[in-house]
Structure formats: C-alpha cells, structure tokens
CSV table of C-alpha atoms in Angstrom, one decimal:
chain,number,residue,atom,x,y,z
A,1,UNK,CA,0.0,0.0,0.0
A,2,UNK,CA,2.5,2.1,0.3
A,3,UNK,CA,5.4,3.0,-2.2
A,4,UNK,CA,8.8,5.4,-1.4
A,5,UNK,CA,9.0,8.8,-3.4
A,6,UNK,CA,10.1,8.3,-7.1
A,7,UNK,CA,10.0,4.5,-7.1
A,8,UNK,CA,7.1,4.9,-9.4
A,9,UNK,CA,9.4,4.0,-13.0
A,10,UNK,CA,11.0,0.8,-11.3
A,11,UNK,CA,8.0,-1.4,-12.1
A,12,UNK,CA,8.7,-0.5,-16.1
A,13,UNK,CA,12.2,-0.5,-15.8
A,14,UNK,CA,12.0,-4.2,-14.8
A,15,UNK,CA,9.7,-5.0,-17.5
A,16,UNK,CA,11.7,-3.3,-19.9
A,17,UNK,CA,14.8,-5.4,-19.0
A,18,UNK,CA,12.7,-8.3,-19.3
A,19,UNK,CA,11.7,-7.6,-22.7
A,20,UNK,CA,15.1,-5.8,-24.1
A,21,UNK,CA,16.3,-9.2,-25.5
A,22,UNK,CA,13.7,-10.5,-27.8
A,23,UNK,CA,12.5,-6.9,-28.8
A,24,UNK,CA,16.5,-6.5,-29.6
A,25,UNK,CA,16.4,-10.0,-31.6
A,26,UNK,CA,12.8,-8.7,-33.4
A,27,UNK,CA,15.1,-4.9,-34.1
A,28,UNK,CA,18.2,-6.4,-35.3
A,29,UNK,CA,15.9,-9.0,-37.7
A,30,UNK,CA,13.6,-6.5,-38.7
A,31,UNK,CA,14.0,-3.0,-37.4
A,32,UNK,CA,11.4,-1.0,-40.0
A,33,UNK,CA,8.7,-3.4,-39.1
A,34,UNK,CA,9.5,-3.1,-35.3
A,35,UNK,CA,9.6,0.4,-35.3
A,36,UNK,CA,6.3,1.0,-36.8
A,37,UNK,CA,4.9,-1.4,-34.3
A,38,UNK,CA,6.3,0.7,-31.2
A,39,UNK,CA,5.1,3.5,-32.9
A,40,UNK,CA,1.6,2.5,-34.0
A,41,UNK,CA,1.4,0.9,-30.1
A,42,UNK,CA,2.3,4.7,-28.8
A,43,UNK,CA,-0.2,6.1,-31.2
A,44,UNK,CA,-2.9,4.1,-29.8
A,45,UNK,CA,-2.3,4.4,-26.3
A,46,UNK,CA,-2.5,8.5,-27.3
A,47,UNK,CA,-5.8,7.5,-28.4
A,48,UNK,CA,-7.3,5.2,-26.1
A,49,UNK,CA,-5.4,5.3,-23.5
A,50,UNK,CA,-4.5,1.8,-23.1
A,51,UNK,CA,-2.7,1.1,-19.8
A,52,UNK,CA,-1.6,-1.5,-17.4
A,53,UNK,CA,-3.8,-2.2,-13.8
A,54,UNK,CA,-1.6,-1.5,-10.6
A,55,UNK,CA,-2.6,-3.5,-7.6
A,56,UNK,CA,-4.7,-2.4,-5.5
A,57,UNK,CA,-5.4,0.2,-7.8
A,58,UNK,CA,-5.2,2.8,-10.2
A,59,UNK,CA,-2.6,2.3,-13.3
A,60,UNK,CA,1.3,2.4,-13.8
A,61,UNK,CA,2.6,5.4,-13.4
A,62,UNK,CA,5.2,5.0,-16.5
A,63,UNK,CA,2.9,3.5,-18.9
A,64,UNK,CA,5.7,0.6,-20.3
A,65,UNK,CA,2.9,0.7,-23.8
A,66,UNK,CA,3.9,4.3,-24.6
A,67,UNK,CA,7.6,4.7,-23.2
A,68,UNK,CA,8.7,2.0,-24.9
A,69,UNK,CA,9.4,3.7,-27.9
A,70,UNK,CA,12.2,5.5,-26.1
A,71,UNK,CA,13.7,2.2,-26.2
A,72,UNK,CA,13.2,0.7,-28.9
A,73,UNK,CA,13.6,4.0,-30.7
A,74,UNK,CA,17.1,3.8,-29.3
A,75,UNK,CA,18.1,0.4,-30.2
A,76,UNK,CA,16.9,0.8,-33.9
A,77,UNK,CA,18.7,4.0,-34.0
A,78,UNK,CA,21.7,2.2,-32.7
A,79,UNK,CA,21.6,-0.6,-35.3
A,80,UNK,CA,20.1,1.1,-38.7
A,81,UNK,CA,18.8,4.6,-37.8
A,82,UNK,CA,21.9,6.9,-37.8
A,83,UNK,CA,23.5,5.1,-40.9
A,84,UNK,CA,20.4,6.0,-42.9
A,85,UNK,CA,19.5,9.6,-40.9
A,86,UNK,CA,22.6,10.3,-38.7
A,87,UNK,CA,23.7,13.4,-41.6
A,88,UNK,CA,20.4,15.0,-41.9
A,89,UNK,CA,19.4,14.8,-38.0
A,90,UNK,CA,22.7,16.8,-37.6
A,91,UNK,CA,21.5,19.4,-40.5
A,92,UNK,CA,21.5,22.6,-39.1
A,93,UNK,CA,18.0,23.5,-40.2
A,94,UNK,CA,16.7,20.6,-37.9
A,95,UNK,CA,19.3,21.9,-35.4
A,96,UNK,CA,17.3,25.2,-35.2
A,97,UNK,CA,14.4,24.0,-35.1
A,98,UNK,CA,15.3,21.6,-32.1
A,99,UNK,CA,17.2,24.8,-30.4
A,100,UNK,CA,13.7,26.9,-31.2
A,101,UNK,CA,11.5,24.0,-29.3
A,102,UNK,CA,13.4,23.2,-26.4
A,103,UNK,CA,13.5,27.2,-26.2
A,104,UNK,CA,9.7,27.2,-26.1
A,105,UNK,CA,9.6,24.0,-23.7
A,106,UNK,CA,11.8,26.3,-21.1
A,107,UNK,CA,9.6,28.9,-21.0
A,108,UNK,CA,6.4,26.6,-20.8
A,109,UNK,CA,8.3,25.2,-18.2
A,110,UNK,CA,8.9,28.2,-16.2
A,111,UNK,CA,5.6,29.7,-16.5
A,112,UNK,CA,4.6,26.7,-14.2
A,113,UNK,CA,6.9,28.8,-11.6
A,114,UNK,CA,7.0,32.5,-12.5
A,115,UNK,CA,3.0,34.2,-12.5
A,116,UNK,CA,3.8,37.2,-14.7
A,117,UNK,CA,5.6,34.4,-17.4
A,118,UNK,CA,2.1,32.2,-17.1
A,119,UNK,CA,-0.2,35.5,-18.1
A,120,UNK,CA,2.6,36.5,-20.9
A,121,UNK,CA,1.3,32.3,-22.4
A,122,UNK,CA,-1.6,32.7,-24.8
A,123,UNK,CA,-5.1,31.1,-24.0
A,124,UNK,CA,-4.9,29.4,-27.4
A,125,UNK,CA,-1.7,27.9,-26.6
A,126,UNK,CA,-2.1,26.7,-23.5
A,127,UNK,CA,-5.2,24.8,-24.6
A,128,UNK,CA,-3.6,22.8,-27.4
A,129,UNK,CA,-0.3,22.1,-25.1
A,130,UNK,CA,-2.0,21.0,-21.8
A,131,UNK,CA,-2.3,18.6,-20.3
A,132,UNK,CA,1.2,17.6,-20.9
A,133,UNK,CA,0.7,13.6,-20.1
A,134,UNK,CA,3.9,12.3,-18.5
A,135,UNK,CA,2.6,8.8,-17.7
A,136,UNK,CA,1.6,8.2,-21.2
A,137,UNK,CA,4.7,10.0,-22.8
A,138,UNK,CA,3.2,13.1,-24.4
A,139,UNK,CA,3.8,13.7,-27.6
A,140,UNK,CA,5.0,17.3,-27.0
A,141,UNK,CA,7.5,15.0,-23.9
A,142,UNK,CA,8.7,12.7,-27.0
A,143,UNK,CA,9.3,15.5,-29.1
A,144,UNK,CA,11.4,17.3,-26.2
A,145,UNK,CA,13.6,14.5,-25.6
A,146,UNK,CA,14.5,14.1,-29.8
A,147,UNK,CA,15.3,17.7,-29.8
A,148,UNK,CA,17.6,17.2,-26.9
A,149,UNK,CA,19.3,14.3,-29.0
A,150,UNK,CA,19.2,16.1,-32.3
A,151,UNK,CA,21.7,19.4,-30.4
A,152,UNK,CA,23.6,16.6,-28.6
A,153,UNK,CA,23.9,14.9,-32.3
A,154,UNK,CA,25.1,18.0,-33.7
A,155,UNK,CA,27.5,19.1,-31.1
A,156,UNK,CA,28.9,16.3,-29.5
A,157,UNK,CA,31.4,14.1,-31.5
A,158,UNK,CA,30.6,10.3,-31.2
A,159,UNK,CA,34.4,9.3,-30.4
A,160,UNK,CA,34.5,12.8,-28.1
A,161,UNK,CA,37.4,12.1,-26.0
A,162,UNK,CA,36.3,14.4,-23.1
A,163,UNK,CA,33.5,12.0,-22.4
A,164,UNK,CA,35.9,9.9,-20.9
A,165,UNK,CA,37.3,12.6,-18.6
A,166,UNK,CA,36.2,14.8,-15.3
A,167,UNK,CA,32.8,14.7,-14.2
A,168,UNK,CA,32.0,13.3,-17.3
A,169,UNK,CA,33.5,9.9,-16.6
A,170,UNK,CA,31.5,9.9,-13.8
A,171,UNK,CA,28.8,10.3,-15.1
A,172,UNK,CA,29.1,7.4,-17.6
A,173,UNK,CA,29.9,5.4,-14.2
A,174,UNK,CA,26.4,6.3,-13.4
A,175,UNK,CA,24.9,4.7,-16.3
A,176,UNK,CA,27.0,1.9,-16.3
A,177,UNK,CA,25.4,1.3,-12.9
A,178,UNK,CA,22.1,2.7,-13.4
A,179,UNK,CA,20.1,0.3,-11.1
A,180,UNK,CA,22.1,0.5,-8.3
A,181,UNK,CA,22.8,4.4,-8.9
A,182,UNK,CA,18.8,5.3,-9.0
A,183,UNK,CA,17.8,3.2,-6.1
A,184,UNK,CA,20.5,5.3,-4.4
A,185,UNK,CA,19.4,8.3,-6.1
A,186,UNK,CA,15.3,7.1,-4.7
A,187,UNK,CA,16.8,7.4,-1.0
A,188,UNK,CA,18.9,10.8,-1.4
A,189,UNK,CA,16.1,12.8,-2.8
A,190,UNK,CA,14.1,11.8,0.2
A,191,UNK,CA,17.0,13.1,2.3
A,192,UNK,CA,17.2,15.8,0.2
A,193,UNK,CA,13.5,16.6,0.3
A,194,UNK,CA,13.4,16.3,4.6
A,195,UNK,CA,16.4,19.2,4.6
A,196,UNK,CA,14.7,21.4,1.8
A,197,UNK,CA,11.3,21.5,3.8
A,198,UNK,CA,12.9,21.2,7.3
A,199,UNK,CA,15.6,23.3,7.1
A,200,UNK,CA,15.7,25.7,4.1
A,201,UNK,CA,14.3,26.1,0.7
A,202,UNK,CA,16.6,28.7,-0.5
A,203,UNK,CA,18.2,28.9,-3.6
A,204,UNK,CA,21.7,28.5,-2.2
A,205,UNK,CA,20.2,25.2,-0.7
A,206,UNK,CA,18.5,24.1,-3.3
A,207,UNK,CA,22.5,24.1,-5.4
A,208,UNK,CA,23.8,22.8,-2.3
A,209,UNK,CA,21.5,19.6,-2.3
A,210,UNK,CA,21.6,19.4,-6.0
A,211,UNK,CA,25.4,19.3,-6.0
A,212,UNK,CA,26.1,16.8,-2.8
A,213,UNK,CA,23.4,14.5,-4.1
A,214,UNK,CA,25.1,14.5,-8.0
A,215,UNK,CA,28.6,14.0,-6.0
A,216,UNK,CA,27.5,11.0,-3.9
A,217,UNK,CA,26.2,8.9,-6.6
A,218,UNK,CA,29.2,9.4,-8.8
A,219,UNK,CA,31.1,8.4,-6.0
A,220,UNK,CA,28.4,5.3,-5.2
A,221,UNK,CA,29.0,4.7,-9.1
A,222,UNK,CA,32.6,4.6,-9.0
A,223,UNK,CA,33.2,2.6,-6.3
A,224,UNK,CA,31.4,-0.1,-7.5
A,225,UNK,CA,32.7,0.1,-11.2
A,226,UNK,CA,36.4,-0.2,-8.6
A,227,UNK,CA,34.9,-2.9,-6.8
A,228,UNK,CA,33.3,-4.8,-9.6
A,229,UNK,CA,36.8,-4.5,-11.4
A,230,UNK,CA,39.4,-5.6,-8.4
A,231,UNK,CA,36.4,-9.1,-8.1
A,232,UNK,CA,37.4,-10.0,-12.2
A,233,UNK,CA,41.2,-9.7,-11.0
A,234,UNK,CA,40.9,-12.5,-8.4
A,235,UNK,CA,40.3,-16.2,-9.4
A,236,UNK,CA,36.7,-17.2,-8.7
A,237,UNK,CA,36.1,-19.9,-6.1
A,238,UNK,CA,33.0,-21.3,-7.6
C-alpha cells in the first residue's frame, strides 16, 4: 500500500529489462517493421489510453505501452537509424528547429513557476499544449527529448574524447550502474527533500543539495565500477 518517493518507473524498468532481448532480436531481424509497431502501439495508447492495472489500484505510473518507444527507438537508432539519418538529424536547419523547441519547452516550463511568465502564455496555446501527459509520454515529452538528441547529435562528436574525462567519466559510471545508482538516487532525494522542507528552501540550498546529491552517486557509481573491477582480477572460487 505504500510506495517510497520516485520508485514509481521501477515497475517499467524491470519489465523493460525483461523484454530488451527479444524486442532487440525482433530490431536487429527487422528494425522497419518493429519500429512501426512501437510506434503505432504509442499512437494508440494516445488515443485510447491503453494502460496497465496496478494492484490495488489505479494504473502504472510510466505506462511501459507508450515509453517503450524510447527504447526501442534507441536500439533501432543504434543498429540502422543513424547510418540511414545520422547526416540529416545533424543538418543545421533541424538543429534550429530543435534549439527553437526546447527554447519554447523552457519557457512553458517556467511559466509553471513564475505568474507574470504564465499570463505572458496565450489562452490558445495553452489549450492545445495541456495537459502535458507524463505517464503516457506526451507527444510534446517525445518531441522534447528528440530535440535534446538532435543538439547533442550535432554538437557532440561520437568518439568525443572528453566523455571519458572529469565529471564526465563519472557520469558514464552512473549509467554503467544505473540500477544501483537510481535506487540510491530514490533514497537521497528523500534526504534531500526532509532538509529542503525542514531546514531551508533557498536557492543556495536548493544548489547545495543538488550538487552533494550528484557527487555521492558518482562516487556510489565509481566505487562499485572499482569494486566490480578488483572481483574480475581475483580467481573465482565457484
């Protein structure tokens, strides 16, 4: 009955490790036909709203029908997507358009914050935007996310050596342990959360949390990328 802040996308991220290897097998064998399936399954969950029960109930927060696309979006990408695209995403007319959307989403995004930036948004617009679904991955979400990819694409070399380097490493070290990392990350924000309403809500604190909580899972991260290392060095007993 009851479920610890933010643990709401563990459900889907089990089911999508479950289902990674034969939607990989059914990407790698056919990738157009798989991709049109994700993508007609995300179109109909937009219209019906098709959803999986949670006990005792209610539905799943991260609805695994629509954000699957993310992944298998990124697996066909991966194997036959930038070979056939990967020039033309990086096209500097898609580039500004990307730039110009993630431009509006900050300011749609602050309005939610600042009063006088919420009166300065249109009526019209704000009825065609909202509601801004996250459970079912709105489209305006999906499109948010591919802009982020598209400036990445164009500005970030693939064999970029500095992604190997600094904060950066560590950072990949996060990913590389990403299970581990967010269920960390699940009991620092409630930590982080008691001192922002018990303590202070500043700005100032609001960096300082930020910062120590970013710090202590690359450092959660790396030691067990060092620990996970120094085990394959020694001969195993079983």
């Amino acid at each position: 009955m009851y479920r610890p802040v933010n643990t709401d996308v563990l459900p889907t991220f089990v089911l999508f490790h479950l289902s990674f290897a034969p939607a990989l097998w059914g990407i790698s064998k056919f990738p157009g036909a798989s991709l049109l399936i994700s993508a007609f399954l995300y179109a109909l969950v937009q219209l019906y709203g098709w959803n999986l029960p949670q006990w005792p109930v209610n539905l799943w927060y991260f609805n695994p029908f629509a954000w699957q696309l993310l992944v298998v979006l990124g697996a066909w990408w991966a194997i036959r997507g930038y070979r056939m695209f990967g020039r033309k995403i990086a096209s500097w007319p898609v580039v500004a358009l990307a730039i110009a959307y993630l431009g509006f989403g900050l300011v749609i995004t602050l309005s939610w914050q600042i009063e006088p930036l919420a009166a300065a948004v249109p009526s019209y617009i704000a009825r065609l935007i909202y509601p801004i679904d996250k459970p079912d991955l709105d489209p305006l979400r999906l499109l948010h996310f591919l802009a982020i990819a598209v400036v990445v694409a164009r500005f970030v070399p693939p064999n970029w050596r500095g992604l190997a380097r600094g904060g950066l490493r560590g950072a990949i070290r996060c990913g590389e342990r990403s299970l581990e990392t967010y269920c960390a990350a699940v009991v620092l924000s409630l930590l982080a959360s008691l001192y922002l309403i018990e303590v202070s809500d500043s700005i100032a604190a609001q960096f300082l949390t930020s910062a120590a909580g970013i710090a202590a899972l690359v450092l959660f991260a790396t030691c067990l990328a060092w620990i996970g290392k120094r085990s394959r060095q020694h001969p195993k007993l079983l």
